[in-house]
PDB file of C-alpha atoms and ligand atoms in Angstrom:
ATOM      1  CA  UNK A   1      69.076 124.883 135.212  1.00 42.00           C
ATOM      2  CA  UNK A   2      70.322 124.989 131.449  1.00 46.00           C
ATOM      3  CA  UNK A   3      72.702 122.894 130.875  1.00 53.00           C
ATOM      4  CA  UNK A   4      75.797 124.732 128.297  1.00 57.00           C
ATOM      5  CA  UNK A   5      77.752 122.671 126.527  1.00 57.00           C
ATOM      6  CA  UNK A   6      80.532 124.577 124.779  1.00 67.00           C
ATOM      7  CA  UNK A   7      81.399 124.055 120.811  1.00 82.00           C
ATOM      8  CA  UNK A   8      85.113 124.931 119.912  1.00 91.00           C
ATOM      9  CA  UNK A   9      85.093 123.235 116.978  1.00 97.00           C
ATOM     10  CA  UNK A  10      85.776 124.697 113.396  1.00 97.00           C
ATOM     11  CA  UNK A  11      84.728 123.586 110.155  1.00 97.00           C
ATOM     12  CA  UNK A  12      87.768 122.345 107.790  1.00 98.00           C
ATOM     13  CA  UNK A  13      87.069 124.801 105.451  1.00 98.00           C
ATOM     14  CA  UNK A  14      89.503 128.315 106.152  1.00 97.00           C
ATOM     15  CA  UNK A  15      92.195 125.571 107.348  1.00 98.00           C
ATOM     16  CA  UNK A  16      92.183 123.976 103.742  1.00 98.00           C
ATOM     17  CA  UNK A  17      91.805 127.122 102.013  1.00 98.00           C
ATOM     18  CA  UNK A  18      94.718 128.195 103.671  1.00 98.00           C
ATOM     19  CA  UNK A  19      97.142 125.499 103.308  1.00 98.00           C
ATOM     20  CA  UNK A  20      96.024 125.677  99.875  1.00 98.00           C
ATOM     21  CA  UNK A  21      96.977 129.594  99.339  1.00 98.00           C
ATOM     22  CA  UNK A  22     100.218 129.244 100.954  1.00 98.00           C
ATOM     23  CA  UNK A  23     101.275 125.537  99.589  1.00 98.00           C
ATOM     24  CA  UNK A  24     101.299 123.149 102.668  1.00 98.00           C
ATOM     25  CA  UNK A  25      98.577 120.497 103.745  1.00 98.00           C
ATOM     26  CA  UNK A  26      96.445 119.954 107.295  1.00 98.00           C
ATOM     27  CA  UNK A  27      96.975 116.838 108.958  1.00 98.00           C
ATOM     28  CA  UNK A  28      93.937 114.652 108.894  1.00 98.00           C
ATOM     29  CA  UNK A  29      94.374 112.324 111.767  1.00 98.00           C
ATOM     30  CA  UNK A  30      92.034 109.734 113.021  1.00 98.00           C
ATOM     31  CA  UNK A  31      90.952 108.880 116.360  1.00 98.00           C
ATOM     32  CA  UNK A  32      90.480 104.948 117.482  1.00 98.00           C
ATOM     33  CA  UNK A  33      89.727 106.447 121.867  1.00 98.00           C
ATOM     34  CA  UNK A  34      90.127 108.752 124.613  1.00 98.00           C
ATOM     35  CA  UNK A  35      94.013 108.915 124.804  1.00 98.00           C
ATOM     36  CA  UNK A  36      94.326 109.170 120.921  1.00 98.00           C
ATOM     37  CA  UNK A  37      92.395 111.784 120.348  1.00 98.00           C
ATOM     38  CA  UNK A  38      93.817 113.699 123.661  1.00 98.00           C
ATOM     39  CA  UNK A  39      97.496 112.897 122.311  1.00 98.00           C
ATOM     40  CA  UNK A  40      96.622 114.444 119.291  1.00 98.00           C
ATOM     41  CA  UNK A  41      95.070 117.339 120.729  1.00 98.00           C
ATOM     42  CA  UNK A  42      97.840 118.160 123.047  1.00 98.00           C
ATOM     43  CA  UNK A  43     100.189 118.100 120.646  1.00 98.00           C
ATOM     44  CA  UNK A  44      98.560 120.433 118.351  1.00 98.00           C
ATOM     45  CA  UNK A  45      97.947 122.867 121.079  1.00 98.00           C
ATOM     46  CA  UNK A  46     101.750 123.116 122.190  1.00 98.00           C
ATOM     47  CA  UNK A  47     103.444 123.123 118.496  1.00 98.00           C
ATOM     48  CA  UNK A  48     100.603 125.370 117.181  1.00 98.00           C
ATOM     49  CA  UNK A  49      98.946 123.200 114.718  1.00 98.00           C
ATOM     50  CA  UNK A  50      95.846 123.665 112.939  1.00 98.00           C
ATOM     51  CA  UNK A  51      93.990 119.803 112.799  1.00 98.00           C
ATOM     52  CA  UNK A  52      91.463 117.890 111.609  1.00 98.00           C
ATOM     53  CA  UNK A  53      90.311 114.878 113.861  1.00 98.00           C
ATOM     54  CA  UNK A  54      89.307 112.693 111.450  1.00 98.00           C
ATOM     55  CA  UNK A  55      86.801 109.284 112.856  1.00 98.00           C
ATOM     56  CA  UNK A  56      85.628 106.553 110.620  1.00 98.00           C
ATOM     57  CA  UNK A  57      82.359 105.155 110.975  1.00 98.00           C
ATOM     58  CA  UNK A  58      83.577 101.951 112.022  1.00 98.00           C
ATOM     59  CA  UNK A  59      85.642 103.820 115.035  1.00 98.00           C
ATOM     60  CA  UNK A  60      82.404 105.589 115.770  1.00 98.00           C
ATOM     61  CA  UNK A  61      80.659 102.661 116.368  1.00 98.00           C
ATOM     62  CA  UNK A  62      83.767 101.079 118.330  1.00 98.00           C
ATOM     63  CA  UNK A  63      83.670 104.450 120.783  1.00 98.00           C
ATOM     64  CA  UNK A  64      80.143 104.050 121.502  1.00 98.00           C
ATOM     65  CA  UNK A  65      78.312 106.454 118.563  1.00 98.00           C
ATOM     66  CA  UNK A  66      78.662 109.782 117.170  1.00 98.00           C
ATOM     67  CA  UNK A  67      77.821 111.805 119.681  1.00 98.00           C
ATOM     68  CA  UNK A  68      79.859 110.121 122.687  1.00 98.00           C
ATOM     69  CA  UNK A  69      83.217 111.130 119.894  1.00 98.00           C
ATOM     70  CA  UNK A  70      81.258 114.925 119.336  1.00 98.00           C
ATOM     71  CA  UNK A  71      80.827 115.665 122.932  1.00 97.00           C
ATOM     72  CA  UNK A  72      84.564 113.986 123.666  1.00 97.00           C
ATOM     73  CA  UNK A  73      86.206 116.097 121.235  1.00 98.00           C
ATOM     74  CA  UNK A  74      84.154 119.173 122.416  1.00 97.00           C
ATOM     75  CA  UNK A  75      84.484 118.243 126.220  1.00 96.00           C
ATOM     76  CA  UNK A  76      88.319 118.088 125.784  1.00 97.00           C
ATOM     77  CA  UNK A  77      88.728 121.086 123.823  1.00 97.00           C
ATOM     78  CA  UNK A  78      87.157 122.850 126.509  1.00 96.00           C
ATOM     79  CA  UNK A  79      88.923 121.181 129.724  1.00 96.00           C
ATOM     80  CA  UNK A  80      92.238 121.252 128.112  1.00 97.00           C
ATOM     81  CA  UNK A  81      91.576 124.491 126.894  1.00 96.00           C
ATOM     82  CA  UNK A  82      92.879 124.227 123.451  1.00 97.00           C
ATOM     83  CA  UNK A  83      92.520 126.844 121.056  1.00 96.00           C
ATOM     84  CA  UNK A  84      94.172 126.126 117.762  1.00 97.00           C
ATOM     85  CA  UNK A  85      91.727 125.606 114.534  1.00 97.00           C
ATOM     86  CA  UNK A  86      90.132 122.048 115.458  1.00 98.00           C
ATOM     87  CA  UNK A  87      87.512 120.575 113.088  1.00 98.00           C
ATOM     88  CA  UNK A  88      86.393 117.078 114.239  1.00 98.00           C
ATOM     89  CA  UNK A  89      85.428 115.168 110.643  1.00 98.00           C
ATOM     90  CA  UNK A  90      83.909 112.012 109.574  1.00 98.00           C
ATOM     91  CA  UNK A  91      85.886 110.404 107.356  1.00 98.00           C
ATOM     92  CA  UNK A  92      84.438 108.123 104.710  1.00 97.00           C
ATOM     93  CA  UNK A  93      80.978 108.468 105.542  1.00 98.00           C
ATOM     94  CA  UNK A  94      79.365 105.546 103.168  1.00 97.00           C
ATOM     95  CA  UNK A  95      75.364 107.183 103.242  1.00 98.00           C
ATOM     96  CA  UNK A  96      73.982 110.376 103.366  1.00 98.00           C
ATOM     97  CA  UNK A  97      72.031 109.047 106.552  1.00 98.00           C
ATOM     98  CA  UNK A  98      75.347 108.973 108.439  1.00 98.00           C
ATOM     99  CA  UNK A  99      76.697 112.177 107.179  1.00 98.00           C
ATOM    100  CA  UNK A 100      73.139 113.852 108.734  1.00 98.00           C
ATOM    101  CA  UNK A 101      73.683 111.694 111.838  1.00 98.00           C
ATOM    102  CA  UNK A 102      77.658 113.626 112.318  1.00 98.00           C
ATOM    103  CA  UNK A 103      75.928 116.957 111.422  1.00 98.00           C
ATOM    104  CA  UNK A 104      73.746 116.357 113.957  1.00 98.00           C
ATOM    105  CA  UNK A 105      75.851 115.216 116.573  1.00 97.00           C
ATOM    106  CA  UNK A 106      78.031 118.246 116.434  1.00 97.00           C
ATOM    107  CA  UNK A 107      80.570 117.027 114.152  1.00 98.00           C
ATOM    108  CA  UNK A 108      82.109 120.333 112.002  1.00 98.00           C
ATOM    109  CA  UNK A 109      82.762 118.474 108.799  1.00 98.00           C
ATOM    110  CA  UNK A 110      82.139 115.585 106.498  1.00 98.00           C
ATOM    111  CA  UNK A 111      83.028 113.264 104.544  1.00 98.00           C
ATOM    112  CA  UNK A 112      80.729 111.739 101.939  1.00 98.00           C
ATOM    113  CA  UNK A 113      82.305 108.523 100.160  1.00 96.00           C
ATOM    114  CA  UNK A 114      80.105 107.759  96.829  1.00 96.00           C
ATOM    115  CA  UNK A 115      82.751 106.522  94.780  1.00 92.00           C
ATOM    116  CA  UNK A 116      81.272 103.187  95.641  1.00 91.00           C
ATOM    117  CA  UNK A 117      78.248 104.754  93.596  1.00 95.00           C
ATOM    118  CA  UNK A 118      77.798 105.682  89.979  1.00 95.00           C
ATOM    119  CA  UNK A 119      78.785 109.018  89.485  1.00 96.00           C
ATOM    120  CA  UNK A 120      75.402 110.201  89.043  1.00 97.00           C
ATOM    121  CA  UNK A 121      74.340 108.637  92.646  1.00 98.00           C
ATOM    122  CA  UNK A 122      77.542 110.338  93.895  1.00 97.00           C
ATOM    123  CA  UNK A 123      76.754 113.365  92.592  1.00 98.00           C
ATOM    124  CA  UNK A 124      73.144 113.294  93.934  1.00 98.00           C
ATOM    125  CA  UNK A 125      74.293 112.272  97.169  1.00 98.00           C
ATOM    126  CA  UNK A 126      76.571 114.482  97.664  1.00 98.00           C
ATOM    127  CA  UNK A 127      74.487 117.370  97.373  1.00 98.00           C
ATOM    128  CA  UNK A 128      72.359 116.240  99.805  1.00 98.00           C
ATOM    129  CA  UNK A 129      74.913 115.864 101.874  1.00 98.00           C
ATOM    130  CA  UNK A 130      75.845 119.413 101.034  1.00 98.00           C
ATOM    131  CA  UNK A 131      72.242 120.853 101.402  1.00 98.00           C
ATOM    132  CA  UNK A 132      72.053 119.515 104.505  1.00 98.00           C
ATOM    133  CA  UNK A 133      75.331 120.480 105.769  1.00 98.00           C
ATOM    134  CA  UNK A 134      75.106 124.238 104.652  1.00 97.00           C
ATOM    135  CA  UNK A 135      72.474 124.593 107.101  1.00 97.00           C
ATOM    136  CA  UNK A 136      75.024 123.425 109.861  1.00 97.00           C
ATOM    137  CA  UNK A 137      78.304 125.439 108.227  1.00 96.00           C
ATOM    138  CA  UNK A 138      79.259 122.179 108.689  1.00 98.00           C
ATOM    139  CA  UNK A 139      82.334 121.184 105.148  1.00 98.00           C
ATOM    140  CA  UNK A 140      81.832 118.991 103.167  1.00 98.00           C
ATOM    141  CA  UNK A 141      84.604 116.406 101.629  1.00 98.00           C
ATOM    142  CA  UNK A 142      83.715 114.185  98.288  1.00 98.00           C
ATOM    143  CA  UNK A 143      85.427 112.081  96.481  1.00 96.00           C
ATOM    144  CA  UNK A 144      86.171 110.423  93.380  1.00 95.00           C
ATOM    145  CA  UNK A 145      87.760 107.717  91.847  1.00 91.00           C
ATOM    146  CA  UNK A 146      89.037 105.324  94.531  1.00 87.00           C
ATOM    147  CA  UNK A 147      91.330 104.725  97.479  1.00 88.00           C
ATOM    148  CA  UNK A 148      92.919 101.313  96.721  1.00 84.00           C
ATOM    149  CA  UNK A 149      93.238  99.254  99.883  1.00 78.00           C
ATOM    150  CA  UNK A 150      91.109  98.347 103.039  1.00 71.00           C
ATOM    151  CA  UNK A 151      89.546 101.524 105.551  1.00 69.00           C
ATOM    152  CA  UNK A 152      87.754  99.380 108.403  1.00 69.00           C
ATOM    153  CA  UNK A 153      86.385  97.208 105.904  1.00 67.00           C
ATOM    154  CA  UNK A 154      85.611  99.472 103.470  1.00 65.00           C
ATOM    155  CA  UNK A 155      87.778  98.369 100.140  1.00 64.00           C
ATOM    156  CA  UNK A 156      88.369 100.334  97.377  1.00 60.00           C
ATOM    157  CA  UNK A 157      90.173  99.153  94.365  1.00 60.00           C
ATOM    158  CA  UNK A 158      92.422 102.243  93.497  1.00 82.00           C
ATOM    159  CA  UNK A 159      90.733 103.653  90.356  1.00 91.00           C
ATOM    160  CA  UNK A 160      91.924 106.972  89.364  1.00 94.00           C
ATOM    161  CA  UNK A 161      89.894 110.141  89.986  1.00 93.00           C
ATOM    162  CA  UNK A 162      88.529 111.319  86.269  1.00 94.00           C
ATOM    163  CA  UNK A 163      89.146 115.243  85.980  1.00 96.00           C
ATOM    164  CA  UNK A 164      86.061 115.830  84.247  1.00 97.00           C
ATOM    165  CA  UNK A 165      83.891 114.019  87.329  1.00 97.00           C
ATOM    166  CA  UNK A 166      86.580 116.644  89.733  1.00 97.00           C
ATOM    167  CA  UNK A 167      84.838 119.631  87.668  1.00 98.00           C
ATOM    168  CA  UNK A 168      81.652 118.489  87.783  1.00 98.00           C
ATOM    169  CA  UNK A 169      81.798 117.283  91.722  1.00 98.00           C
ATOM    170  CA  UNK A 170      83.294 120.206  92.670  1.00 98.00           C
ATOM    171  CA  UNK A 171      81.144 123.071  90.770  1.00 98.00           C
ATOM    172  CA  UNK A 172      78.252 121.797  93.368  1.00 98.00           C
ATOM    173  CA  UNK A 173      80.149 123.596  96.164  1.00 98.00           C
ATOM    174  CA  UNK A 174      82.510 121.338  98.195  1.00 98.00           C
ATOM    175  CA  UNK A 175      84.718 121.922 100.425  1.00 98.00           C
ATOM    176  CA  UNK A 176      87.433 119.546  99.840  1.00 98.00           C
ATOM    177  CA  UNK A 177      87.952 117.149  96.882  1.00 98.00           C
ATOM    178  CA  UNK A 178      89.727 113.513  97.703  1.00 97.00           C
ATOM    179  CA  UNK A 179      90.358 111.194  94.690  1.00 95.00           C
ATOM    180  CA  UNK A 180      91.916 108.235  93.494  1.00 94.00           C
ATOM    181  CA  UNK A 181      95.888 109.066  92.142  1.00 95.00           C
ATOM    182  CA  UNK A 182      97.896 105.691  93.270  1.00 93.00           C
ATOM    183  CA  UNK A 183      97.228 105.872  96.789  1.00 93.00           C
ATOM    184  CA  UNK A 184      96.159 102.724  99.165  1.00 93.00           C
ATOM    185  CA  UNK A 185      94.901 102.978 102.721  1.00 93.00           C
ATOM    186  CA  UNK A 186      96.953 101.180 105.656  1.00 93.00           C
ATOM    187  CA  UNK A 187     100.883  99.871 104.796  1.00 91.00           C
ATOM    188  CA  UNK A 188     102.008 100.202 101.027  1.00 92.00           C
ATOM    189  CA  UNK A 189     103.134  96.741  99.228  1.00 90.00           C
ATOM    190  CA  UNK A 190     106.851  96.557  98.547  1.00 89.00           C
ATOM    191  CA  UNK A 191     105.880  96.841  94.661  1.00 89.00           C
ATOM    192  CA  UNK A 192     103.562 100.246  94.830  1.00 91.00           C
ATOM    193  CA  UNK A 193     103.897 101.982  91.706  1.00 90.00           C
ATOM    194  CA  UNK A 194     104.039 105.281  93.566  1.00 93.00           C
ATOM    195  CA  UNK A 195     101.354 108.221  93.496  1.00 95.00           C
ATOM    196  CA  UNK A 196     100.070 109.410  89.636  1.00 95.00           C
ATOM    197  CA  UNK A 197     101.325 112.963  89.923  1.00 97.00           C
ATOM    198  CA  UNK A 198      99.879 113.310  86.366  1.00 96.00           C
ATOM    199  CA  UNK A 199      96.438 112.397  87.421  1.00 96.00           C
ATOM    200  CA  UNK A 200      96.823 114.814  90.484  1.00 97.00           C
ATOM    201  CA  UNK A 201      98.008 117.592  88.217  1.00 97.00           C
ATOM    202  CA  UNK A 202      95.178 117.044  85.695  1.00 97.00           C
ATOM    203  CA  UNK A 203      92.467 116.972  88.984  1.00 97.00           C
ATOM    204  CA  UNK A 204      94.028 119.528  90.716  1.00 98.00           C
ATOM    205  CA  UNK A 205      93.851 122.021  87.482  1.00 97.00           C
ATOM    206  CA  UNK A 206      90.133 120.916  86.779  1.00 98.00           C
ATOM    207  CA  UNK A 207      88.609 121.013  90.146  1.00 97.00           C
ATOM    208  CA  UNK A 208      90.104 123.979  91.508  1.00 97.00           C
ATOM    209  CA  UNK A 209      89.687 122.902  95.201  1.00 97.00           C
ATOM    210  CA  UNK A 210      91.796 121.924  98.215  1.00 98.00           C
ATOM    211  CA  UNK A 211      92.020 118.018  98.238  1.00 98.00           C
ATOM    212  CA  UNK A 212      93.193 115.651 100.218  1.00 98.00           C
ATOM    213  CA  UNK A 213      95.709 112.740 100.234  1.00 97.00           C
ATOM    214  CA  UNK A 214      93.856 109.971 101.724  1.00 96.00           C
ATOM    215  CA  UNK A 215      96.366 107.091 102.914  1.00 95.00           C
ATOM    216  CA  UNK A 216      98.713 109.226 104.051  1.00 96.00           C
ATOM    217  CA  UNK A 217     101.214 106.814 106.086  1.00 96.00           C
ATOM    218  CA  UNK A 218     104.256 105.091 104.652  1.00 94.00           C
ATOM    219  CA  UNK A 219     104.492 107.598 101.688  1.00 96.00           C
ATOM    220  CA  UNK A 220     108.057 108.718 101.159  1.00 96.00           C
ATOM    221  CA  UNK A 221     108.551 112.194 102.336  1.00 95.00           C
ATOM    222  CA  UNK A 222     109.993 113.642  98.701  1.00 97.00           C
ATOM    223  CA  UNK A 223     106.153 112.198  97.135  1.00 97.00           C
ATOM    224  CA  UNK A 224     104.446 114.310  99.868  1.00 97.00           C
ATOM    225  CA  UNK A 225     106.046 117.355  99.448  1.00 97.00           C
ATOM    226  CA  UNK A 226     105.772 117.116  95.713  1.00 98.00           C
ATOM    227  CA  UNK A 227     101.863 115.981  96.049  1.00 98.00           C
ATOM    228  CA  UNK A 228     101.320 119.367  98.061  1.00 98.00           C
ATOM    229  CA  UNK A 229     102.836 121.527  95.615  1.00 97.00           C
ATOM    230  CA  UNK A 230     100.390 119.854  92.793  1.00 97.00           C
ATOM    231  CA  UNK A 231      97.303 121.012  95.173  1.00 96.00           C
ATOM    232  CA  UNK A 232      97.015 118.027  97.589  1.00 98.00           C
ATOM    233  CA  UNK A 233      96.220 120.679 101.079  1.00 98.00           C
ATOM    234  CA  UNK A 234      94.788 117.873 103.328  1.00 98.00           C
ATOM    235  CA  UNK A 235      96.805 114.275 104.552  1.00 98.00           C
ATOM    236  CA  UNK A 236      94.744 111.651 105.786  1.00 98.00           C
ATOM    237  CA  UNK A 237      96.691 109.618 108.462  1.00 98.00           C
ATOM    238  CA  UNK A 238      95.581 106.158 110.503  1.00 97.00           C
ATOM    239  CA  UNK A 239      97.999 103.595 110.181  1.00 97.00           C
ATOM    240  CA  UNK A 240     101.226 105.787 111.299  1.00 98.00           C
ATOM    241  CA  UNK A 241      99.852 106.403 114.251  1.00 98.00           C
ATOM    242  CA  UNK A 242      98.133 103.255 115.068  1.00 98.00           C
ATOM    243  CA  UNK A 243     101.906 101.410 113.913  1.00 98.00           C
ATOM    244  CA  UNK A 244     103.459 104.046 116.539  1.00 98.00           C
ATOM    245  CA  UNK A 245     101.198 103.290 119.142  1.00 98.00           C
ATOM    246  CA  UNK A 246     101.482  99.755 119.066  1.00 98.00           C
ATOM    247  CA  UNK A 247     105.279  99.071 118.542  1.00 98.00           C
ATOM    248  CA  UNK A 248     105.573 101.362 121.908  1.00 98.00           C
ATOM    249  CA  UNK A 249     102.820  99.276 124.186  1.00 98.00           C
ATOM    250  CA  UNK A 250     104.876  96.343 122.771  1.00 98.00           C
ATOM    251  CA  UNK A 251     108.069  97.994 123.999  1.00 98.00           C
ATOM    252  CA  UNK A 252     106.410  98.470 126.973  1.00 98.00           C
ATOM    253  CA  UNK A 253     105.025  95.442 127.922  1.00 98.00           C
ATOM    254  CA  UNK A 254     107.958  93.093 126.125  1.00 98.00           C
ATOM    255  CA  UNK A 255     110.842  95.222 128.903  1.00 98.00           C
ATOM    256  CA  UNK A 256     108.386  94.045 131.578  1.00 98.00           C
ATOM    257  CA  UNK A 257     107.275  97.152 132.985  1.00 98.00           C
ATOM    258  CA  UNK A 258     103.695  96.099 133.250  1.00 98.00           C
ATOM    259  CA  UNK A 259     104.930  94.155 135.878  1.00 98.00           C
ATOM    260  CA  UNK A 260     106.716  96.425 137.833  1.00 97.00           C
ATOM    261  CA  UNK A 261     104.988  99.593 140.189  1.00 97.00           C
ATOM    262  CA  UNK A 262     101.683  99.119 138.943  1.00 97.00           C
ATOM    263  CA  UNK A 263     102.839  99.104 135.610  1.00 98.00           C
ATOM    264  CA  UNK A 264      99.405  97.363 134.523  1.00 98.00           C
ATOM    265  CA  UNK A 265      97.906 100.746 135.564  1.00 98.00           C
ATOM    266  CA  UNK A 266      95.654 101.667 131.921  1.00 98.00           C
ATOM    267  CA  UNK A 267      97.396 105.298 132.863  1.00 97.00           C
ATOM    268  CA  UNK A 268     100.902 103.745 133.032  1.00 98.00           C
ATOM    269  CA  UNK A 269     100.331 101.333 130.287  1.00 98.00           C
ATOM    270  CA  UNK A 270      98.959 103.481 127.635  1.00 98.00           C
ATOM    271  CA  UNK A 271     101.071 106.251 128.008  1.00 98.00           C
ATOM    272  CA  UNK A 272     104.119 105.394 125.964  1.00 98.00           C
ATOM    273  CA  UNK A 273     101.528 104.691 122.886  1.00 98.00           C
ATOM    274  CA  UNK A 274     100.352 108.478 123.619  1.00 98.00           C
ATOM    275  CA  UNK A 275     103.674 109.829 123.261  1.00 98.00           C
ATOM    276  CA  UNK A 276     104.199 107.845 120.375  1.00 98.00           C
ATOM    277  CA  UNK A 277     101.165 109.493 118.647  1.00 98.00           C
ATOM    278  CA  UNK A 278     102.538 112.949 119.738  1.00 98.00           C
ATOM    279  CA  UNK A 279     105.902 111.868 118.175  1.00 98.00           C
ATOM    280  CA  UNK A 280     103.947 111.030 114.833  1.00 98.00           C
ATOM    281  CA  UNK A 281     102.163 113.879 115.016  1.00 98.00           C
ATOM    282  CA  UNK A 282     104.931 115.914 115.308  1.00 98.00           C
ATOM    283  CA  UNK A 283     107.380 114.149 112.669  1.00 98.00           C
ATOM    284  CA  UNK A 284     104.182 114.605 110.027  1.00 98.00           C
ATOM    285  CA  UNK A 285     102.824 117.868 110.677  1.00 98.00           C
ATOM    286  CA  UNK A 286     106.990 118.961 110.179  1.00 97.00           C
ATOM    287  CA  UNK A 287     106.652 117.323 106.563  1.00 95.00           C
ATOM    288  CA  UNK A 288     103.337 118.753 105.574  1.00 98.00           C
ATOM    289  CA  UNK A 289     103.995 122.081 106.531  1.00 98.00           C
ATOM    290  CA  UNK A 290     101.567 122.656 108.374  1.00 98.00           C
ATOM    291  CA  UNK A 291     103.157 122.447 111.867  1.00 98.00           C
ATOM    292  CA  UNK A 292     102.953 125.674 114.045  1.00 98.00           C
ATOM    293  CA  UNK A 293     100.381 127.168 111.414  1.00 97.00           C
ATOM    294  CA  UNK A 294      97.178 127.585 113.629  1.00 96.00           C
TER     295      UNK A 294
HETATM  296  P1  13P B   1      96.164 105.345 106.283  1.00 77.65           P
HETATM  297  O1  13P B   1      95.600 104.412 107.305  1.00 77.65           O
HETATM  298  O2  13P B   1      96.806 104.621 105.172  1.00 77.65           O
HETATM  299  O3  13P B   1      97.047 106.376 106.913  1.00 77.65           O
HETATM  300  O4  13P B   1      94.945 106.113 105.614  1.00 77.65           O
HETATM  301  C1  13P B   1      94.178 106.966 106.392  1.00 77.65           C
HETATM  302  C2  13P B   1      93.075 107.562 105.614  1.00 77.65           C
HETATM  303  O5  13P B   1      93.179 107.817 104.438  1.00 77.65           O
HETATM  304  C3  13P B   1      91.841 107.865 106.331  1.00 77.65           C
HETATM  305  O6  13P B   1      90.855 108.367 105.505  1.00 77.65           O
END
């Protein structure tokens, strides 16, 4: 007997072009396990959301390899029987080896992260990426300049995207364009300058493209909504949720109800974290625009 595995997932590519045509941005939001990546689906489903489950490499590796997160996403899509615009994406894929390895798996879209590179070796790269991912219909995310901050030990040291390299980058037939305008993965410092709406502006004009707002938690909500209207049609979130998540197992386990019924129950114990993701979910998606959209 065959065995039929189902594929609901999208590539990112109508759900960008879209936000970008009628001035809101997706949600990017990454997955750490099983209950994240369920909250998050769930609550897309019931407010109508169009998302983009967005997994590291290093969260890959943590939930056992790219195809175990591939078949999960796929596998819960199906069972839970969700049917808004889903694209499950790897976000700051560091080679062109593990962009292939995603494609492969069954992820719908990609990230490639050269701006560790010289531009020329980014721009090489990333076409291969692209080659290779044409043949899956499978979008493709690049970026340039860089995200200042730590991504699961990735660190960037927050150059600004150039618009010229945006052009150039772009004409090679990307999806999605992220770049470096002010913005730092995980919490903000007290004395953050604030995004470089100038530099956005500039990017935005030369590249032509949907791109994306990576470090997208802790960013005050008038910033966002101005960033979107400048051409910013994706938000990359981690740390919101991940804050959420464990400030409410904290909760949890500090009021002693861990202790109490079979509190210690993974199912008992998780589940204010899940709702907290839902709630974070739901709070963002309102700013961005995007909520009820699929
Ligand atoms: P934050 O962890 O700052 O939300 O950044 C997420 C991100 O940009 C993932 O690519």
């Amino acid at each position: 007997m065959s065995k039929k595995y189902s594929n609901r997932l999208v590539n990112a590519t109508e759900m960008v072009n879209n936000a970008k045509k009628k001035k809101y941005a997706v949600g990017h939001f990454n997955i750490n396990n099983l209950e994240w990546t369920k909250a998050l689906l769930e609550a897309a489903q019931s407010s109508k959301t169009p998302i983009i489950i967005g997994a590291s490499e290093g969260a890959i590796k943590y939930m056992g390899g790219y195809k175990v997160v591939a078949q999960m996403t796929n596998a819960l899509l199906e069972e839970l029987d969700i049917n808004v615009p889903v694209a499950l994406h790897l976000d700051h894929g560091q080679s062109v080896e593990s962009a292939k390895k995603a494609i492969d798996a069954g992820f719908s879209s990609v990230m490639f992260d050269g701006s560790h590179l010289g531009f020329e070796e980014n721009m090489q790269k990333t076409n291969e990426v692209l080659e290779y991912a044409k043949l899956h219909e499978v979008s493709v995310e690049a970026e340039i300049g860089s995200i200042g901050g730590e991504e699961d030990g990735v660190i960037g040291d927050g150059e600004l995207g150039d618009p010229e390299e945006a052009k150039q980058i772009t004409d090679l037939g990307i999806n999605i364009l992220a770049a470096g305008i002010g913005n730092i993965h995980g919490q903000y410092p007290e004395n953050w300058k604030g995004l470089s709406f100038d530099t956005l502006e500039k990017i935005s004009k030369a590249a032509n493209k949907p791109m994306v707002l990576h470090g997208g938690s802790g960013i005050p909500q008038e910033q966002v909504k101005k960033a979107i209207k400048l051409g910013i049609s994706k938000i990359n979130v981690n740390t919101e949720c991940q804050l959420a998540f464990a400030e409410a197992t904290k909760k949890y386990v500090q009021e002693g109800k861990v202790d109490i019924n079979k509190g210690f129950d993974p199912r008992k114990l998780l589940q204010p974290g899940a709702q907290a993701i839902k709630d974070t979910f739901d709070e963002l998606t309102n700013w961005f625009g995007c909520k009820g959209k699929a």
